[in-house]
Short mmCIF file of C-alpha atoms in Angstrom, two decimals:
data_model
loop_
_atom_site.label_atom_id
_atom_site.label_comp_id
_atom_site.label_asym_id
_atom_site.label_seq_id
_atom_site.Cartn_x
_atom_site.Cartn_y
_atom_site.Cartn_z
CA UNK A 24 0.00 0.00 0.00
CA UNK A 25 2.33 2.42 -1.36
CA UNK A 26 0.18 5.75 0.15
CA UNK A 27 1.68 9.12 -1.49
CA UNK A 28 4.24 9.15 -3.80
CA UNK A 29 6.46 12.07 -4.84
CA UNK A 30 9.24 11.98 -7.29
CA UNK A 31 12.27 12.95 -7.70
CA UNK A 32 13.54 13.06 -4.08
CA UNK A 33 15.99 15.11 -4.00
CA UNK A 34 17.02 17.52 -6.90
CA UNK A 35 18.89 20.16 -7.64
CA UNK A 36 18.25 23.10 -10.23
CA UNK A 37 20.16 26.36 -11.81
CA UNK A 38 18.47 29.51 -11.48
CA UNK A 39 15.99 29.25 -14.43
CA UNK A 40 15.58 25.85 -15.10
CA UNK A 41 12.29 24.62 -15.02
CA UNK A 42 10.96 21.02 -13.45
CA UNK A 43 7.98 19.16 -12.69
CA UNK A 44 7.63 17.64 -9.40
CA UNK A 45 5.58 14.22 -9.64
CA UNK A 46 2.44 12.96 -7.03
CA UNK A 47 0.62 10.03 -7.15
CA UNK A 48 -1.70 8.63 -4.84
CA UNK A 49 -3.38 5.39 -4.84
CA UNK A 50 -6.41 5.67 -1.99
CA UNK A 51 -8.63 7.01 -4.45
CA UNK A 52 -8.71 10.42 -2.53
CA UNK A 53 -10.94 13.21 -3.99
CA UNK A 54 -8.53 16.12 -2.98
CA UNK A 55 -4.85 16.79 -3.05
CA UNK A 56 -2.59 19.57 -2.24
CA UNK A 57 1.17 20.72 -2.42
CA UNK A 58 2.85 22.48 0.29
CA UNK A 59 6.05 23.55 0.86
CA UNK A 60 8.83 23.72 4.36
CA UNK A 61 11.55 25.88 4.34
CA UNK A 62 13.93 25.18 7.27
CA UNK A 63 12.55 25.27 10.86
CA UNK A 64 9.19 26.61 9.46
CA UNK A 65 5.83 25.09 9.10
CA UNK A 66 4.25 24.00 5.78
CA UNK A 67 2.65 26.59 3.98
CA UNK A 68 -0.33 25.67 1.13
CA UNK A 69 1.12 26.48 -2.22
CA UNK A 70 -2.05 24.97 -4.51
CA UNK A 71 -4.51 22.53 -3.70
CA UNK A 72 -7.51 20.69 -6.12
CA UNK A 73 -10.71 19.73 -3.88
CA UNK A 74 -11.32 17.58 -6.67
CA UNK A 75 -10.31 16.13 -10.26
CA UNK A 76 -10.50 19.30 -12.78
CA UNK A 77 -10.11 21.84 -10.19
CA UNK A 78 -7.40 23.46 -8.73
CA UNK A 79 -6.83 26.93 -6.82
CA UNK A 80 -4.22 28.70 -4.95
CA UNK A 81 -2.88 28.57 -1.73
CA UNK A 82 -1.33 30.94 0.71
CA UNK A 83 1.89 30.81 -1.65
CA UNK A 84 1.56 30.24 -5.56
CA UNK A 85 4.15 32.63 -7.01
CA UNK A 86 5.96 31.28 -9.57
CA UNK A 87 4.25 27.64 -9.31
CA UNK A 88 1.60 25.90 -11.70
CA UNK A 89 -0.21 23.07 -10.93
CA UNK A 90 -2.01 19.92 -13.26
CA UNK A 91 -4.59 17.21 -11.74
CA UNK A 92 -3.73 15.27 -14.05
CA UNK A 93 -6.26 12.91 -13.18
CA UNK A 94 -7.66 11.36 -10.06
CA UNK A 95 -4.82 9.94 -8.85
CA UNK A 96 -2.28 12.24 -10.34
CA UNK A 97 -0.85 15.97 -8.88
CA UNK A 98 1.83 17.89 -10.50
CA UNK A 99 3.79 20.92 -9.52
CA UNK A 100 5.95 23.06 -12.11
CA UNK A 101 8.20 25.47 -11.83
CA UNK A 102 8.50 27.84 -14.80
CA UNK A 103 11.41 29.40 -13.87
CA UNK A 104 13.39 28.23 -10.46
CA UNK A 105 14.88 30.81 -8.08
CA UNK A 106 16.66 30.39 -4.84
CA UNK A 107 13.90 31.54 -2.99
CA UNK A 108 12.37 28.25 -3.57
CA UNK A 109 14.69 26.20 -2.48
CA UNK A 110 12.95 24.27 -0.09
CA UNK A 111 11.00 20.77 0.61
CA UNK A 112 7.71 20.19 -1.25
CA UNK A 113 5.10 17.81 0.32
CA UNK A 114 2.31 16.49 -1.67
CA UNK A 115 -0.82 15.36 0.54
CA UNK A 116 -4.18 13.97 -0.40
CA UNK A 117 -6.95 13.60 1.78
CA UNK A 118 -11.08 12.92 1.28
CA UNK A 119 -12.57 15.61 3.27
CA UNK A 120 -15.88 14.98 5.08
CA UNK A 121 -17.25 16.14 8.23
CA UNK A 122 -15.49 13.95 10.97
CA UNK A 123 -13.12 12.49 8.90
CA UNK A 124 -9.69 14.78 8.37
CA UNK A 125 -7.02 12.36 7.77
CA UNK A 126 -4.12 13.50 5.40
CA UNK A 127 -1.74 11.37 3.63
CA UNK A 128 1.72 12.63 2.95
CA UNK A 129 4.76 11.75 0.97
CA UNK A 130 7.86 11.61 2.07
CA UNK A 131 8.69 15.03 0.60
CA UNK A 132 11.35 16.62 -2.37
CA UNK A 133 13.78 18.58 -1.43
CA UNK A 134 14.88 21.21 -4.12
CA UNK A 135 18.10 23.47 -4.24
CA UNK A 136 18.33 26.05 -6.47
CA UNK A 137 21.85 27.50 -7.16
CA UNK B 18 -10.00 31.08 8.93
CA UNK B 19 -9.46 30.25 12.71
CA UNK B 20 -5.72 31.42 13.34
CA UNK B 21 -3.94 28.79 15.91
CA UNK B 22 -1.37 29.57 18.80
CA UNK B 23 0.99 26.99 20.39
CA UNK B 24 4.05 27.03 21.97
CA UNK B 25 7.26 27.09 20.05
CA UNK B 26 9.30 24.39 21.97
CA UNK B 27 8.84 22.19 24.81
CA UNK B 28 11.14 19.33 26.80
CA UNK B 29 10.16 16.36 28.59
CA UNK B 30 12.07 13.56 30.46
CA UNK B 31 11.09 9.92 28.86
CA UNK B 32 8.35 8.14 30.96
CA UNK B 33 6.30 11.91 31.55
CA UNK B 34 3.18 12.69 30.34
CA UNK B 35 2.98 15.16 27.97
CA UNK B 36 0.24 18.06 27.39
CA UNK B 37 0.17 20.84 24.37
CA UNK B 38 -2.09 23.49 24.22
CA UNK B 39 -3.34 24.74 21.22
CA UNK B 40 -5.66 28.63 21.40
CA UNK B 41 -8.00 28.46 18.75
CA UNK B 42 -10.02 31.87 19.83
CA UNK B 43 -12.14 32.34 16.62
CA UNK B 44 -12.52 28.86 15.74
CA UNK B 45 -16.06 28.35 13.55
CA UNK B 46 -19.04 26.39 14.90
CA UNK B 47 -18.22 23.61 12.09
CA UNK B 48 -14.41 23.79 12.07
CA UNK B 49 -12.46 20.51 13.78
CA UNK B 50 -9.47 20.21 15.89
CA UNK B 51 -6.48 18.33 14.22
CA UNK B 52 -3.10 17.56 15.38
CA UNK B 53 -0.38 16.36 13.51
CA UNK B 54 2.61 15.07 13.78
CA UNK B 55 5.93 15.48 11.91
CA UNK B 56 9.81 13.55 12.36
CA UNK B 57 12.44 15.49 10.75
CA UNK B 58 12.98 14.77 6.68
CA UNK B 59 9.18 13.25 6.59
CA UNK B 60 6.29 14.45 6.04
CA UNK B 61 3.48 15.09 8.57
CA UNK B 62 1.48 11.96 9.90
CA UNK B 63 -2.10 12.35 11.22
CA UNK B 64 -2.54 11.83 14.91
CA UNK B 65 -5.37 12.54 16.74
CA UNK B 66 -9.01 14.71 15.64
CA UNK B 67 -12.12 15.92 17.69
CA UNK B 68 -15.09 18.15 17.62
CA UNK B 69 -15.59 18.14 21.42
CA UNK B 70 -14.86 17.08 25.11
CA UNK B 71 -12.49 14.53 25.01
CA UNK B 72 -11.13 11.59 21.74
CA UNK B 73 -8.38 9.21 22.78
CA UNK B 74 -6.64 7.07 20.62
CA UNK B 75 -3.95 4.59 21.14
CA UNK B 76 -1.28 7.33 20.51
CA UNK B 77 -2.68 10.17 21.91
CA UNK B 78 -5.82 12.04 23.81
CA UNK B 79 -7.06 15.60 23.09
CA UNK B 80 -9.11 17.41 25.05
CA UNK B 81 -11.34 20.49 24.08
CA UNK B 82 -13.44 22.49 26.31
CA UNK B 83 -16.80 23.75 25.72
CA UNK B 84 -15.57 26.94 24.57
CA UNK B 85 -13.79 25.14 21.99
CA UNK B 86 -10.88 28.24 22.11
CA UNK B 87 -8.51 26.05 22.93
CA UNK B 88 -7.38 22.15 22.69
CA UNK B 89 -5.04 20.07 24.51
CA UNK B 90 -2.83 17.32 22.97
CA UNK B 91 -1.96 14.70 25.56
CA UNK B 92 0.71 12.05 25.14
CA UNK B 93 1.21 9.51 27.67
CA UNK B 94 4.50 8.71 29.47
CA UNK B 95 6.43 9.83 25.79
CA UNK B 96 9.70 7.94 24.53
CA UNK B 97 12.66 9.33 22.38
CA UNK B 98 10.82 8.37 19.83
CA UNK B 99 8.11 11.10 20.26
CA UNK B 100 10.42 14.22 19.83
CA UNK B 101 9.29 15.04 16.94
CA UNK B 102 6.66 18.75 15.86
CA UNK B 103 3.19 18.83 16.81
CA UNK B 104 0.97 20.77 14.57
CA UNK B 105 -2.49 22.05 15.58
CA UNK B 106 -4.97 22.49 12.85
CA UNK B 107 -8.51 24.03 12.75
CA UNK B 108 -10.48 23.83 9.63
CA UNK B 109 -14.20 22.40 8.46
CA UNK B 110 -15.11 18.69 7.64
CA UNK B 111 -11.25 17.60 7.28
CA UNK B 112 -10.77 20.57 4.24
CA UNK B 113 -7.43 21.52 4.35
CA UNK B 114 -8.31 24.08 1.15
CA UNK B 115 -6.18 27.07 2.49
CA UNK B 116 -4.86 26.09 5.80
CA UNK B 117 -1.25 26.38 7.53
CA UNK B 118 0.39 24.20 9.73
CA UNK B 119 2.19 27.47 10.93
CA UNK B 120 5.34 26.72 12.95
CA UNK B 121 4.03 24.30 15.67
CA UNK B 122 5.41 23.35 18.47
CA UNK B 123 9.12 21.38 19.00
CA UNK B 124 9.09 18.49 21.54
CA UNK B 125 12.36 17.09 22.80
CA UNK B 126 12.06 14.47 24.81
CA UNK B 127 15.16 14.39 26.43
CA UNK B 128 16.56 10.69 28.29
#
């Protein structure tokens, strides 16, 4: 039950350079999200999809986009990398309904830009 | 959007029991109470969610008055293996739509 997956793990980008971080999750959750940690901070809500075909922003979306690719599916891309998001990115997915609040995480990528 | 306060750090010998608050002052009549959990270089792990009075699970308790303003996590007679962050988080039916885990709260249990 593999959960939340996130790919790469670790990578490492020039200033410009443009990626796509990978999510997948396989517990058929409705919504998922992508947050990232910069050191000894919380997480902070970058975008999020309630649901497949929808997406909005978070508290921090600057120079992000996002694709629900399908159900199971969650991408993040950055256009154009800068230092200033160097940082870990955590993908989550969770099924919200009143009394029921669990979120799944992945282990987390953690991105330097130089 | 209910805005949380905890404390930044805490220590506790192994064997205590531990208690963190959470204030919660404008939480919404249909927001819950959710703690998390996160070791360093993983993501967060669910612990522990209520509405009301008092849930306990087999890692943890939380209690919430009837004001609902605040909420303590409890965590019985801790091990090294429970130093770790605590995150409190107040939002509606389990949507986590636009909230922050803000800093949370740094337990080291200490030998």
């Amino acid at each position: 039950n593999a959960g939340v997956t996130q790919t790469p793990k670790f990578q490492v980008l020039k200033t410009g350079q443009s990626m796509t971080l990978q999510c997948a999750q396989d517990m058929n959750h409705n919504s998922m999200y992508w947050y990232r940690q910069d050191p000894g901070m919380g997480l902070r809500l970058i975008y999020y999809s309630a649901s497949e075909g929808t997406t909005d922003k978070g508290e921090v979306p600057n120079g992000y986009n996002v694709s629900r690719l399908n159900k199971r599916e969650f991408s993040l891309r950055l256009e154009s990398a800068a230092p200033s998001q160097t940082s870990v990115y955590f993908c989550a997915s969770s099924d919200p309904a009143p009394g029921v609040a669990e979120a799944f995480f992945g282990q987390g990528t953690r991105l330097t830009v130089v | 959007l209910a805005k949380t306060t905890q404390p930044i750090s805490m220590d506790s010998y192994e064997g205590q029991e531990v208690n963190i608050t959470c204030s919660h002052n404008n939480i919404a009549t249909n927001d819950y109470i959710t703690w998390y959990q996160q070791f360093p270089s993983q993501g967060p792990r669910f612990i522990i969610q209520g509405y009301k009075t008092k849930v306990t699970n087999e890692v943890a308790s939380l209690f919430i008055p009837a004001d609902r303003k605040s909420s303590t996590l409890s965590l019985p007679r801790v091990s090294l293996s429970d130093t770790a962050v605590y995150y409190c988080l107040v939002d509606k039916s389990g949507g986590y739509q636009k909230v922050t885990f803000g800093t949370g709260t740094k337990l080291q249990v200490i030998p």
